[in-house]
Amino acid sequence: MILVLLGTFPTQFERPLVAIDSLCREGIIREKVIVQNGFTDFPSHYLTYKPFLPMEELDQLYREARIIISHAGSGSLLKGLKMGKKIIAIPRMPKYGEVVDEHQMEILTEFEKENYLLGWRETDDLKELLLQIKEFEPKPFVSKKQNIIDFLDRYIDAL
């Protein structure tokens, strides 16, 4: 199963669905595709939509997913990375009115540099990314939260 996460930002985000639906129609994607679509409406005979999910159901879908295709929101990506999932991430972009700034592109770039996921940019072909993800081994995610906490503790102690 492929889990697609579009996030819950209150704007349309059809770009990934157009490509995924097309590959389903062509028979390239043959497995079930479940889409957490939030506020995005896109007609498809191939995609199963779940606009908003309770956390328990979403966690179960993460566990069951072979691949996660996600917007480049930090919450969605971190959940998948912590589970060791193979992720293809596509940033929402302000030029399409999908988001207000470039923060998702920035997140994507940093996570891609760390080899945590494969980025899906405008010039990339999803069919090629799906071939690449088969061999892709994501680097295990290590949270740097404790480093930040330790730094702040040292800083406060030094005052």
mmCIF file of C-alpha atoms in Angstrom:
data_model
loop_
_atom_site.group_PDB
_atom_site.id
_atom_site.type_symbol
_atom_site.label_atom_id
_atom_site.label_comp_id
_atom_site.label_asym_id
_atom_site.label_seq_id
_atom_site.Cartn_x
_atom_site.Cartn_y
_atom_site.Cartn_z
ATOM 1 C CA MET A 1 0.000 0.000 0.000
ATOM 2 C CA ILE A 2 1.104 3.525 -0.755
ATOM 3 C CA LEU A 3 0.110 6.185 1.759
ATOM 4 C CA VAL A 4 -0.158 9.720 0.374
ATOM 5 C CA LEU A 5 -0.161 12.602 2.844
ATOM 6 C CA LEU A 6 -1.244 16.029 1.609
ATOM 7 C CA GLY A 7 -1.453 17.633 5.029
ATOM 8 C CA THR A 8 -4.241 19.725 6.477
ATOM 9 C CA PHE A 9 -3.303 23.210 5.264
ATOM 10 C CA PRO A 10 -6.586 24.711 3.986
ATOM 11 C CA THR A 11 -5.635 24.965 0.305
ATOM 12 C CA GLN A 12 -5.772 22.591 -2.653
ATOM 13 C CA PHE A 13 -2.725 20.429 -3.412
ATOM 14 C CA GLU A 14 -3.601 18.511 -6.575
ATOM 15 C CA ARG A 15 -0.153 18.258 -8.220
ATOM 16 C CA PRO A 16 0.857 14.947 -6.630
ATOM 17 C CA LEU A 17 -2.590 13.431 -7.169
ATOM 18 C CA VAL A 18 -2.526 14.187 -10.899
ATOM 19 C CA ALA A 19 0.720 12.211 -11.286
ATOM 20 C CA ILE A 20 -0.298 9.359 -8.960
ATOM 21 C CA ASP A 21 -3.709 8.964 -10.598
ATOM 22 C CA SER A 22 -2.083 8.902 -14.033
ATOM 23 C CA LEU A 23 0.323 6.126 -13.011
ATOM 24 C CA CYS A 24 -2.586 4.138 -11.550
ATOM 25 C CA ARG A 25 -4.560 4.577 -14.777
ATOM 26 C CA GLU A 26 -1.539 3.362 -16.796
ATOM 27 C CA GLY A 27 -1.205 0.293 -14.563
ATOM 28 C CA ILE A 28 2.225 1.337 -13.285
ATOM 29 C CA ILE A 29 0.888 1.651 -9.747
ATOM 30 C CA ARG A 30 -1.181 -1.444 -9.043
ATOM 31 C CA GLU A 31 -1.364 -1.457 -5.269
ATOM 32 C CA LYS A 32 -3.891 0.311 -3.086
ATOM 33 C CA VAL A 33 -3.294 4.052 -2.678
ATOM 34 C CA ILE A 34 -4.770 5.725 0.400
ATOM 35 C CA VAL A 35 -4.719 9.517 0.427
ATOM 36 C CA GLN A 36 -5.026 11.708 3.509
ATOM 37 C CA ASN A 37 -6.288 14.561 1.355
ATOM 38 C CA GLY A 38 -7.301 17.213 3.881
ATOM 39 C CA PHE A 39 -8.878 20.065 1.905
ATOM 40 C CA THR A 40 -7.886 18.784 -1.555
ATOM 41 C CA ASP A 41 -10.608 17.517 -3.864
ATOM 42 C CA PHE A 42 -9.499 15.605 -6.943
ATOM 43 C CA PRO A 43 -11.726 13.119 -8.810
ATOM 44 C CA SER A 44 -10.206 9.654 -9.111
ATOM 45 C CA HIS A 45 -11.403 6.082 -9.532
ATOM 46 C CA TYR A 46 -8.067 4.753 -8.239
ATOM 47 C CA LEU A 47 -7.404 6.644 -5.019
ATOM 48 C CA THR A 48 -9.063 6.060 -1.650
ATOM 49 C CA TYR A 49 -9.582 9.363 0.148
ATOM 50 C CA LYS A 50 -9.591 9.971 3.879
ATOM 51 C CA PRO A 51 -9.679 13.751 4.430
ATOM 52 C CA PHE A 52 -8.953 13.780 8.167
ATOM 53 C CA LEU A 53 -7.930 10.778 10.244
ATOM 54 C CA PRO A 54 -7.834 10.016 13.939
ATOM 55 C CA MET A 55 -4.236 9.601 15.138
ATOM 56 C CA GLU A 56 -4.629 5.851 15.798
ATOM 57 C CA GLU A 57 -5.846 5.192 12.250
ATOM 58 C CA LEU A 58 -3.131 7.370 10.744
ATOM 59 C CA ASP A 59 -0.455 5.560 12.788
ATOM 60 C CA GLN A 60 -1.759 2.212 11.536
ATOM 61 C CA LEU A 61 -1.629 3.396 7.912
ATOM 62 C CA TYR A 62 1.965 4.568 8.414
ATOM 63 C CA ARG A 63 2.879 1.112 9.733
ATOM 64 C CA GLU A 64 1.167 -0.689 6.836
ATOM 65 C CA ALA A 65 2.536 1.549 4.068
ATOM 66 C CA ARG A 66 5.257 0.214 1.798
ATOM 67 C CA ILE A 67 5.973 3.749 0.556
ATOM 68 C CA ILE A 68 4.876 7.129 1.840
ATOM 69 C CA ILE A 69 4.424 10.005 -0.592
ATOM 70 C CA SER A 70 4.087 13.145 1.457
ATOM 71 C CA HIS A 71 3.968 16.892 1.315
ATOM 72 C CA ALA A 72 7.186 18.222 2.826
ATOM 73 C CA GLY A 73 5.652 19.136 6.156
ATOM 74 C CA SER A 74 7.901 18.354 9.091
ATOM 75 C CA GLY A 75 5.271 16.507 11.160
ATOM 76 C CA SER A 76 4.314 14.068 8.407
ATOM 77 C CA LEU A 77 7.934 13.469 7.425
ATOM 78 C CA LEU A 78 9.238 12.983 10.968
ATOM 79 C CA LYS A 79 6.552 10.417 11.784
ATOM 80 C CA GLY A 80 7.551 8.349 8.734
ATOM 81 C CA LEU A 81 11.284 8.781 9.325
ATOM 82 C CA LYS A 82 11.002 7.637 12.940
ATOM 83 C CA MET A 83 9.291 4.485 11.628
ATOM 84 C CA GLY A 84 12.069 3.906 9.086
ATOM 85 C CA LYS A 85 9.727 4.298 6.122
ATOM 86 C CA LYS A 86 10.737 4.974 2.531
ATOM 87 C CA ILE A 87 9.457 8.455 1.739
ATOM 88 C CA ILE A 88 9.074 10.503 -1.411
ATOM 89 C CA ALA A 89 8.421 14.115 -0.404
ATOM 90 C CA ILE A 90 6.953 16.856 -2.583
ATOM 91 C CA PRO A 91 6.892 20.421 -1.309
ATOM 92 C CA ARG A 92 3.817 22.582 -1.444
ATOM 93 C CA MET A 93 4.785 25.743 -3.306
ATOM 94 C CA PRO A 94 3.685 29.366 -2.881
ATOM 95 C CA LYS A 95 3.734 30.030 -6.636
ATOM 96 C CA TYR A 96 0.761 27.648 -6.953
ATOM 97 C CA GLY A 97 -1.004 29.059 -3.882
ATOM 98 C CA GLU A 98 -0.466 25.765 -2.027
ATOM 99 C CA VAL A 99 1.352 27.398 0.900
ATOM 100 C CA VAL A 100 2.464 30.884 1.917
ATOM 101 C CA ASP A 101 6.268 30.567 1.749
ATOM 102 C CA GLU A 102 9.158 28.268 0.746
ATOM 103 C CA HIS A 103 9.490 26.469 4.096
ATOM 104 C CA GLN A 104 8.546 23.069 2.640
ATOM 105 C CA MET A 105 11.246 23.344 -0.028
ATOM 106 C CA GLU A 106 13.738 24.203 2.716
ATOM 107 C CA ILE A 107 12.670 21.191 4.805
ATOM 108 C CA LEU A 108 12.868 18.925 1.742
ATOM 109 C CA THR A 109 16.365 20.148 0.860
ATOM 110 C CA GLU A 110 17.719 19.553 4.376
ATOM 111 C CA PHE A 111 16.143 16.107 4.771
ATOM 112 C CA GLU A 112 17.335 15.097 1.330
ATOM 113 C CA LYS A 113 20.917 16.179 2.182
ATOM 114 C CA GLU A 114 20.767 13.833 5.177
ATOM 115 C CA ASN A 115 19.612 10.975 2.896
ATOM 116 C CA TYR A 116 16.397 10.540 4.868
ATOM 117 C CA LEU A 117 14.120 10.611 1.812
ATOM 118 C CA LEU A 118 13.817 11.166 -1.919
ATOM 119 C CA GLY A 119 12.717 14.624 -3.013
ATOM 120 C CA TRP A 120 10.084 15.082 -5.716
ATOM 121 C CA ARG A 121 10.646 18.374 -7.469
ATOM 122 C CA GLU A 122 8.731 19.834 -10.408
ATOM 123 C CA THR A 123 11.191 18.472 -12.957
ATOM 124 C CA ASP A 124 11.171 14.953 -11.474
ATOM 125 C CA ASP A 125 9.189 12.081 -12.937
ATOM 126 C CA LEU A 126 7.228 10.138 -10.299
ATOM 127 C CA LYS A 127 7.619 6.921 -12.296
ATOM 128 C CA GLU A 128 11.421 7.256 -12.000
ATOM 129 C CA LEU A 129 11.211 8.092 -8.301
ATOM 130 C CA LEU A 130 9.133 4.960 -7.696
ATOM 131 C CA LEU A 131 11.861 2.914 -9.376
ATOM 132 C CA GLN A 132 14.560 4.626 -7.292
ATOM 133 C CA ILE A 133 12.699 4.165 -4.010
ATOM 134 C CA LYS A 134 12.866 0.372 -4.415
ATOM 135 C CA GLU A 135 16.631 0.449 -3.893
ATOM 136 C CA PHE A 136 16.714 3.510 -1.636
ATOM 137 C CA GLU A 137 17.839 2.869 1.917
ATOM 138 C CA PRO A 138 16.983 5.865 4.087
ATOM 139 C CA LYS A 139 19.502 6.878 6.704
ATOM 140 C CA PRO A 140 18.063 6.127 10.154
ATOM 141 C CA PHE A 141 16.629 9.299 11.654
ATOM 142 C CA VAL A 142 18.308 10.570 14.801
ATOM 143 C CA SER A 143 16.589 13.421 16.580
ATOM 144 C CA LYS A 144 18.817 16.337 17.492
ATOM 145 C CA LYS A 145 16.272 17.622 19.999
ATOM 146 C CA GLN A 146 18.441 16.596 22.947
ATOM 147 C CA ASN A 147 21.393 18.565 21.525
ATOM 148 C CA ILE A 148 19.233 21.682 21.479
ATOM 149 C CA ILE A 149 17.998 21.074 25.025
ATOM 150 C CA ASP A 150 21.576 20.524 26.250
ATOM 151 C CA PHE A 151 22.719 23.723 24.522
ATOM 152 C CA LEU A 152 19.924 25.721 26.128
ATOM 153 C CA ASP A 153 20.667 24.212 29.556
ATOM 154 C CA ARG A 154 24.347 25.165 29.237
ATOM 155 C CA TYR A 155 23.406 28.644 28.063
ATOM 156 C CA ILE A 156 21.005 29.222 30.959
ATOM 157 C CA ASP A 157 23.492 27.816 33.488
ATOM 158 C CA ALA A 158 26.132 30.213 32.192
ATOM 159 C CA LEU A 159 23.924 33.288 32.864
#
